[in-house]
Short mmCIF file of C-alpha atoms and ligand atoms in Angstrom, two decimals:
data_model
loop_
_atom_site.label_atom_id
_atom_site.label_comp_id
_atom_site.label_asym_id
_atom_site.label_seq_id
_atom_site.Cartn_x
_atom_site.Cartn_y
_atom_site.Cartn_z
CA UNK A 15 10.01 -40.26 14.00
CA UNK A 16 11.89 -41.20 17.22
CA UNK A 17 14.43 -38.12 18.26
CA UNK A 18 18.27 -38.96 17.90
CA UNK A 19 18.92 -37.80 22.22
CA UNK A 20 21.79 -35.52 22.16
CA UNK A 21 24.93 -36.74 24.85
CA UNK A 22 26.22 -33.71 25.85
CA UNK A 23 27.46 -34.88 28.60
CA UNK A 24 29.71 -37.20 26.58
CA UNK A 25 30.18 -34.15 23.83
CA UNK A 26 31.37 -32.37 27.10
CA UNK A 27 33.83 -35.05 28.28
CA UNK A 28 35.10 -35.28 24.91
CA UNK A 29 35.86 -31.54 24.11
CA UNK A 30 37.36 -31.54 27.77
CA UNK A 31 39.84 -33.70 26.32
CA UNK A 32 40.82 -31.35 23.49
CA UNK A 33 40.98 -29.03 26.04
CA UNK A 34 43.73 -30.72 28.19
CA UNK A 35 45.50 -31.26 25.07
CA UNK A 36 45.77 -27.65 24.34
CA UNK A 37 46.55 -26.89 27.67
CA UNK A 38 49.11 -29.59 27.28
CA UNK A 39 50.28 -27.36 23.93
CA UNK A 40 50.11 -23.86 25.42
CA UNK A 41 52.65 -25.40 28.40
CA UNK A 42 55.23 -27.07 26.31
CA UNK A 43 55.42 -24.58 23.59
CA UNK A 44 55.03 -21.45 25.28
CA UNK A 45 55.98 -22.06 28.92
CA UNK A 46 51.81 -21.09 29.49
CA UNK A 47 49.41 -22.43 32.08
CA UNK A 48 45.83 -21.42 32.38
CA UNK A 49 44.57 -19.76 35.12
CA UNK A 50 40.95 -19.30 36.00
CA UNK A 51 39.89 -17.50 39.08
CA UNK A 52 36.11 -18.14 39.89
CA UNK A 53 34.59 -15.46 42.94
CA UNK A 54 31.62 -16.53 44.59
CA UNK A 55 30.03 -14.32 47.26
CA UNK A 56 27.98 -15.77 50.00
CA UNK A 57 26.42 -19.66 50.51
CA UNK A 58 23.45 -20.13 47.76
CA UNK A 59 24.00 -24.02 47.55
CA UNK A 60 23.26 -23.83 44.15
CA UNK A 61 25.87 -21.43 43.28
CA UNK A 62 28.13 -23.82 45.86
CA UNK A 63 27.51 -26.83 43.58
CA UNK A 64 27.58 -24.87 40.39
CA UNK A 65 31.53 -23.10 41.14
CA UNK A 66 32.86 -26.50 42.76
CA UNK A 67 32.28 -28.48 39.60
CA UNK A 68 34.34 -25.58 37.67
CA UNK A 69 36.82 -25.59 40.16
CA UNK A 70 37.13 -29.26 39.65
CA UNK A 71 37.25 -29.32 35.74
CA UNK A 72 39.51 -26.11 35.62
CA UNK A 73 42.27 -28.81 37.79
CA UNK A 74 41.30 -31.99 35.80
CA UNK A 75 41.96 -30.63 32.59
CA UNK A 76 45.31 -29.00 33.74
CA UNK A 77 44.38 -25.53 34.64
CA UNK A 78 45.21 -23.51 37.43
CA UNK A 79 41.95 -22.78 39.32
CA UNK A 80 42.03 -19.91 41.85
CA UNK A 81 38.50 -20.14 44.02
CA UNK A 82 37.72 -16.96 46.19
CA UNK A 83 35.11 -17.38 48.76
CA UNK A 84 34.04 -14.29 50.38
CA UNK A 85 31.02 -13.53 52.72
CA UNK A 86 28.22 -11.98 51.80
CA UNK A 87 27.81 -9.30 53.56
CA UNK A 88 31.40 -7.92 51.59
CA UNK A 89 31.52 -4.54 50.67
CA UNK A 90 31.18 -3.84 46.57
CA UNK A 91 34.13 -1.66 46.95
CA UNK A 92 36.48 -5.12 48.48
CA UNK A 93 34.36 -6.92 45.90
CA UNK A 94 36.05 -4.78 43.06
CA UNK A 95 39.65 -4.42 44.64
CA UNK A 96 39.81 -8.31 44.22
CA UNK A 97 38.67 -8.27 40.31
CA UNK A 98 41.38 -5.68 40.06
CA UNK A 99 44.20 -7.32 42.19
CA UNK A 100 43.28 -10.74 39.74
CA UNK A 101 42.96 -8.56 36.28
CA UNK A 102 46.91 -7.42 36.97
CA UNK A 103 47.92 -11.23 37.74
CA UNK A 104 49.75 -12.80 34.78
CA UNK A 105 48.94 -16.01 36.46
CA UNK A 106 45.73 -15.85 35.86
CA UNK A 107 43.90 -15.55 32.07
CA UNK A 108 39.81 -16.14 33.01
CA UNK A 109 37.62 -14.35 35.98
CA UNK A 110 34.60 -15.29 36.83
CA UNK A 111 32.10 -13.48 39.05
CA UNK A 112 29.30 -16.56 40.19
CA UNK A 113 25.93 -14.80 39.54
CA UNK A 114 23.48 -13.50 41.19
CA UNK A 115 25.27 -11.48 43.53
CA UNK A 116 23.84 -10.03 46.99
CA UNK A 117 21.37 -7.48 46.34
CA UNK A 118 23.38 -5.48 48.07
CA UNK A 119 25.93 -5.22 44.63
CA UNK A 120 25.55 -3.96 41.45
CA UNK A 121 26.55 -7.14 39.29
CA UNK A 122 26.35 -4.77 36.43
CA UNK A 123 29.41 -2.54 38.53
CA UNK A 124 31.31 -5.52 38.85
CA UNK A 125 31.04 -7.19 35.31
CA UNK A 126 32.08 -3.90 33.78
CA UNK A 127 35.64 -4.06 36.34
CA UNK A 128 36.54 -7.43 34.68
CA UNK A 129 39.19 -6.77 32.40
CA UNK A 130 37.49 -7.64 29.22
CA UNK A 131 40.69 -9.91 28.09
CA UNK A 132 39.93 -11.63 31.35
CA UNK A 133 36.63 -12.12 30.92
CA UNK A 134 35.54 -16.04 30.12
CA UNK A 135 31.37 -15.54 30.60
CA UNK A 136 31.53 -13.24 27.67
CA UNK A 137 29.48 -10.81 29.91
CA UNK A 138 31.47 -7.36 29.57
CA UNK A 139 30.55 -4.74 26.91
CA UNK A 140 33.35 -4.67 25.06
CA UNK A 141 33.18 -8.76 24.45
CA UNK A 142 29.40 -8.80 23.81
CA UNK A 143 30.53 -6.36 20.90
CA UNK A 144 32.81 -8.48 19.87
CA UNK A 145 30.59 -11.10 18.93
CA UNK A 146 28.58 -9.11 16.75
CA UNK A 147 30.91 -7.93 14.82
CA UNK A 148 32.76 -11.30 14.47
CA UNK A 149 36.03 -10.32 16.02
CA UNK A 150 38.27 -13.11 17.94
CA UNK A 151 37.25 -13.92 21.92
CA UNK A 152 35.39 -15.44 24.76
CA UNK A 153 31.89 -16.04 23.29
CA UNK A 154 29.29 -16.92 26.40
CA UNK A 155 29.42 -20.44 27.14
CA UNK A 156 25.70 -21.66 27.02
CA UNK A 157 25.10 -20.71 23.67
CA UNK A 158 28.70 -21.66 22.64
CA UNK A 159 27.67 -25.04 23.36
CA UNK A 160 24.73 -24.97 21.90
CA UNK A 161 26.56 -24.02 18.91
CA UNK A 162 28.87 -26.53 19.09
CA UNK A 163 26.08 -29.07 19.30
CA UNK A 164 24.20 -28.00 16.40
CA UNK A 165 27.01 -28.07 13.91
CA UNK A 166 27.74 -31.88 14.88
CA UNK A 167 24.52 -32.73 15.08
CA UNK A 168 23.85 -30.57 11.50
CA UNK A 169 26.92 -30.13 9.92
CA UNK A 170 26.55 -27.02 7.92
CA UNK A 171 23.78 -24.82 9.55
CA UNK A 172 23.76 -22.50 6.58
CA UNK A 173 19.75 -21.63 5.08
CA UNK A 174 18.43 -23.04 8.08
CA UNK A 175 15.16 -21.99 10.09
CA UNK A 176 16.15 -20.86 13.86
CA UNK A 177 13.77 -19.81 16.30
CA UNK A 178 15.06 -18.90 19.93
CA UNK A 179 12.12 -18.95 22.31
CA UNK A 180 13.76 -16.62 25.17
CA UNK A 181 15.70 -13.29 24.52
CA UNK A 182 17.77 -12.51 28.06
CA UNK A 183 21.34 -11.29 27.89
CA UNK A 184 22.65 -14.96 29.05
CA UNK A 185 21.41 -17.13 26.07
CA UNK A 186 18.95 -15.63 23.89
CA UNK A 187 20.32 -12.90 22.48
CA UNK A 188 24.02 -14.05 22.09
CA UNK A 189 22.76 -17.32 20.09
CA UNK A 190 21.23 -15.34 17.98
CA UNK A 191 24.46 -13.76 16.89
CA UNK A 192 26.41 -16.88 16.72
CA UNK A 193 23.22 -18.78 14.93
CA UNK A 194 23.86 -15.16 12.23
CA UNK A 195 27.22 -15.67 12.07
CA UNK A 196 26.54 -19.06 10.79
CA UNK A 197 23.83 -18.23 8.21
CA UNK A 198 20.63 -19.15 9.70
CA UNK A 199 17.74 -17.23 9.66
CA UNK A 200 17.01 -16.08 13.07
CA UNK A 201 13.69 -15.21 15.07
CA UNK A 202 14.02 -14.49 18.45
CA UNK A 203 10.99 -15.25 19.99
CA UNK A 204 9.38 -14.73 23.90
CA UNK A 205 7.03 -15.02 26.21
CA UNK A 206 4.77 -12.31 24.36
CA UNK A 207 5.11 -13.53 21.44
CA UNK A 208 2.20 -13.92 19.45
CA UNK A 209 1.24 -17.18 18.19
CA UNK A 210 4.31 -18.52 19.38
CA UNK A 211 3.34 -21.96 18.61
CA UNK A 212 3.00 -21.19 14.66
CA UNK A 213 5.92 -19.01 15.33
CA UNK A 214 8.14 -22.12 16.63
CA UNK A 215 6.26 -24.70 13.77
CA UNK A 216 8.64 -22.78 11.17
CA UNK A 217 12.03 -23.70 12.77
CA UNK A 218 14.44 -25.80 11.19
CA UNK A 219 16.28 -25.48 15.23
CA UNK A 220 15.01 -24.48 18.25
CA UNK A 221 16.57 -23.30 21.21
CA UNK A 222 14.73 -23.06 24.27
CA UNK A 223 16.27 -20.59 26.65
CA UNK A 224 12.31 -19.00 28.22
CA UNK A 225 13.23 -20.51 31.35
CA UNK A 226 9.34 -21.88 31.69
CA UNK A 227 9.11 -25.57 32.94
CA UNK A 228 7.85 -27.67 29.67
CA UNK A 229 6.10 -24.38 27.65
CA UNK A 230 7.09 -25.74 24.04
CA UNK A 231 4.83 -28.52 23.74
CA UNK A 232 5.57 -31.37 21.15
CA UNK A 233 3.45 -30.14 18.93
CA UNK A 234 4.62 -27.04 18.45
CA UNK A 235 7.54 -28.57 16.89
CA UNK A 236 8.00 -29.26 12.93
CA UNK A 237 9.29 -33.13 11.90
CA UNK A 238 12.51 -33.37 11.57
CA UNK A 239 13.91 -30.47 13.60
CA UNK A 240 16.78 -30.09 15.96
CA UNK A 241 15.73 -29.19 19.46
CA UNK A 242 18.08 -27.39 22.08
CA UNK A 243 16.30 -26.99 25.60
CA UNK A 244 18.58 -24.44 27.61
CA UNK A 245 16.20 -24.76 30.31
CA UNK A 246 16.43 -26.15 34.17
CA UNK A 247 13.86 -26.02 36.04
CA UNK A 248 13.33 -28.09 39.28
CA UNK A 249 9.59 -29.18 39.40
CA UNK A 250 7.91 -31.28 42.34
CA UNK A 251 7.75 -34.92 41.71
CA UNK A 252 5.11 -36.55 43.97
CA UNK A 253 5.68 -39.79 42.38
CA UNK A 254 9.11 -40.11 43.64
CA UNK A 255 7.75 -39.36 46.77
CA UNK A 256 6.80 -36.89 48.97
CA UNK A 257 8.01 -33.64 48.78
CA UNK A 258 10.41 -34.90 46.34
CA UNK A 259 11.75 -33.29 42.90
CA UNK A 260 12.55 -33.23 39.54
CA UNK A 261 14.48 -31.27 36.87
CA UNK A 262 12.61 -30.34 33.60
CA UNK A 263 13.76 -28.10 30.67
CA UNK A 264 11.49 -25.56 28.82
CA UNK A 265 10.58 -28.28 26.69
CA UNK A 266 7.73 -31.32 26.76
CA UNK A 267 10.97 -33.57 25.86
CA UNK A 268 9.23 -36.97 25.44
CA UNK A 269 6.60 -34.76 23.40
CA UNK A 270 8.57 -33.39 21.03
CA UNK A 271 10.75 -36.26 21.01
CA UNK A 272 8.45 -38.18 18.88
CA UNK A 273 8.34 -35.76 16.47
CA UNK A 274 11.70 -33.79 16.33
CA UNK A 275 14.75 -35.22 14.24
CA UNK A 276 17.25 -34.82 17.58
CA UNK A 277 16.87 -33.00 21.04
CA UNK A 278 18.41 -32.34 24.03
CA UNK A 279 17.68 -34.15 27.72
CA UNK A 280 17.60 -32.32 30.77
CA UNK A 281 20.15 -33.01 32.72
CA UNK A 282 22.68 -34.29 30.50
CA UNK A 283 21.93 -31.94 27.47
CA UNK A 284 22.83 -28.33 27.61
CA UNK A 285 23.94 -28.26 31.35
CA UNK A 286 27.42 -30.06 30.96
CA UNK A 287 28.25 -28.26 27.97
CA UNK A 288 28.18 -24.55 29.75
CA UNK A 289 31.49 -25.50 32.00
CA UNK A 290 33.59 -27.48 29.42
CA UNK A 291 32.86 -24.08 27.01
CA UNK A 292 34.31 -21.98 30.18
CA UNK A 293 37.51 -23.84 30.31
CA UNK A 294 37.51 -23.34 25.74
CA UNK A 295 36.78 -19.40 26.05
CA UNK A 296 40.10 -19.79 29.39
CA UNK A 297 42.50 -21.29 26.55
CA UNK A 298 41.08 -18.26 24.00
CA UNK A 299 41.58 -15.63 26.80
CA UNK A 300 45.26 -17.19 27.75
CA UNK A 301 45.70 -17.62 24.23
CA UNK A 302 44.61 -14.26 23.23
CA UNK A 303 46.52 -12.27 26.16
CA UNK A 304 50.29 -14.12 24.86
CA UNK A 305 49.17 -12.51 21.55
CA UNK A 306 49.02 -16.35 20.18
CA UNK A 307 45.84 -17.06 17.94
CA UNK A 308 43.50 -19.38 19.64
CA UNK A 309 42.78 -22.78 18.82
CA UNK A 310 39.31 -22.94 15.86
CA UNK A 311 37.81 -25.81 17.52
CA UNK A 312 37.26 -24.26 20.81
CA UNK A 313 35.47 -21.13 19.49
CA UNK A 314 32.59 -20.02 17.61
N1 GUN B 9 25.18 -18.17 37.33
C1 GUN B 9 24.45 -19.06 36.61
N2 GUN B 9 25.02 -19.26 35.40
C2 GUN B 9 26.11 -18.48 35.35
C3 GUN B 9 27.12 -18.25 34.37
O1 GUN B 9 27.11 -18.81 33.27
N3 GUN B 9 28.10 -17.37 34.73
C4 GUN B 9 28.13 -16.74 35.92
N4 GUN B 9 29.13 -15.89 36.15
N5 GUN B 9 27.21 -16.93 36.86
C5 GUN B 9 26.21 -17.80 36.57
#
């Protein structure tokens, strides 16, 4: 079997759409525009690159997008005024606090002073509650959109086989709620596992989230499955030249392509899915906060 490879770069671009058409909604029936305020402290480049291209999608898809740049040598204590100052603004529905922070901060301080209504990664207590328990709100945005992948790619995921290689607070253990919630069978697997290559033979899905350049090797995987590599890793690339680079997932992709049913590329998989499912949990947040029910399509 030759994998199906997964767009999600054009699944992105396509629920950005629905996106600007609820936006469009929220503003002509309800006077409502969405604001998202992203912080970043300090200059990692990556981080740079990473709150630019939210910045930019926030404004293409109608938004309001309020960027805060502060050094990073800031004080925790200004750090926390601003998340307060921005969780009283009506104008604004979504904060985001770029991670990591300095080491300087507590990031697990400043996640808990996000107003929970406010909060769009889905990182606070109160919302990581809510998604066990099944209640309406943000839901984080990687596994979101791996979510949102694996039902068009699957349809119904009910009775299915789902194996998460990776179990961090960012990915692995909210997919396994959402991956519950939709009636798989779920085994969280990790780098200790035992066996983990019989462990991942049994899965129906897979979601890759270990964060280990290439680890799940194409045999590991069972014909016919559906294959979700979270990971990004940037690995040297001698061929392209010296001291040049290239970015790999957690998964041997042409590997496992030949033996998997579908499977996502890195780039182009995953990645552009986490942003466009910031700007869905920033409509469920405004939507949410004008006590209006938020749109089904944009949520878990
Ligand atoms: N840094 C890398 N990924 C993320 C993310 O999804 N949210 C935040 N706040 N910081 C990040």
């Amino acid at each position: 079997m030759t994998a199906k490879i997964i767009d999600g770069k054009l699944f992105a671009e396509s629920l950005r759409g629905r996106i600007a058409g609820h936006v469009e909604r929220l503003q002509r029936e309800h006077g409502i525009t969405p604001g998202l305020a992203v912080i970043i402290v300090g200059e990692d480049p990556a981080s740079q690159v990473y709150v630019s291209n939210k910045a930019k999608q926030t404004a293409e898809v109608g938004m309001n997008s309020y960027k805060h740049e502060l050094p990073a040598d800031i004080q925790e204590a200004e750090l926390l005024a601003l998340i307060r100052q921005l969780n009283a603004d009506l104008q604004v529905h979504g904060i985001l606090v770029q991670l990591p922070l300095p080491r300087h901060i507590d990031p697990n301080k400043v996640i808990e002073a996000i107003d929970p209504a406010k909060d769009v990664d889905c990182f606070t207590p109160a919302n990581v509650g809510k998604v066990q328990i099944g209640l309406p709100g943000p839901v984080s945005c990687t596994p979101l959109g791996c979510l949102m992948l694996l039902r068009d790619q699957l349809g119904s995921l009910e009775g299915k086989s789902a194996v998460i290689v990776g179990r961090s607070n960012l990915v692995g253990k909210p997919m396994m709620q959402l991956l519950l919630r939709d009636n798989c069978t779920v085994t969280v697997a990790h780098s200790r596992t035992r066996d983990l290559a019989a462990v991942v033979r049994q899965a129906d899905i897979v979601v890759a989230a270990v964060g280990r350049p290439q680890m799940i090797k194409g045999d590991w995987i069972k014909p016919g499955a559906v294959v979700i590599d979270v990971g990004i890793n940037r690995v040297p690339a001698p061929e392209r030249g010296e001291g040049k680079t290239r970015l790999v997932g957690d998964v041997d992709t042409a590997a496992a392509a030949a033996i998997a049913a579908a499977i996502t590329p890195v780039p182009g998989g995953v990645g552009p899915m986490t942003i466009a499912c910031l700007l869905a949990n920033t409509i469920t947040t405004a939507s949410l906060i004008n006590g209006l029910a938020p749109p089904d399509d944009l949520t878990a």
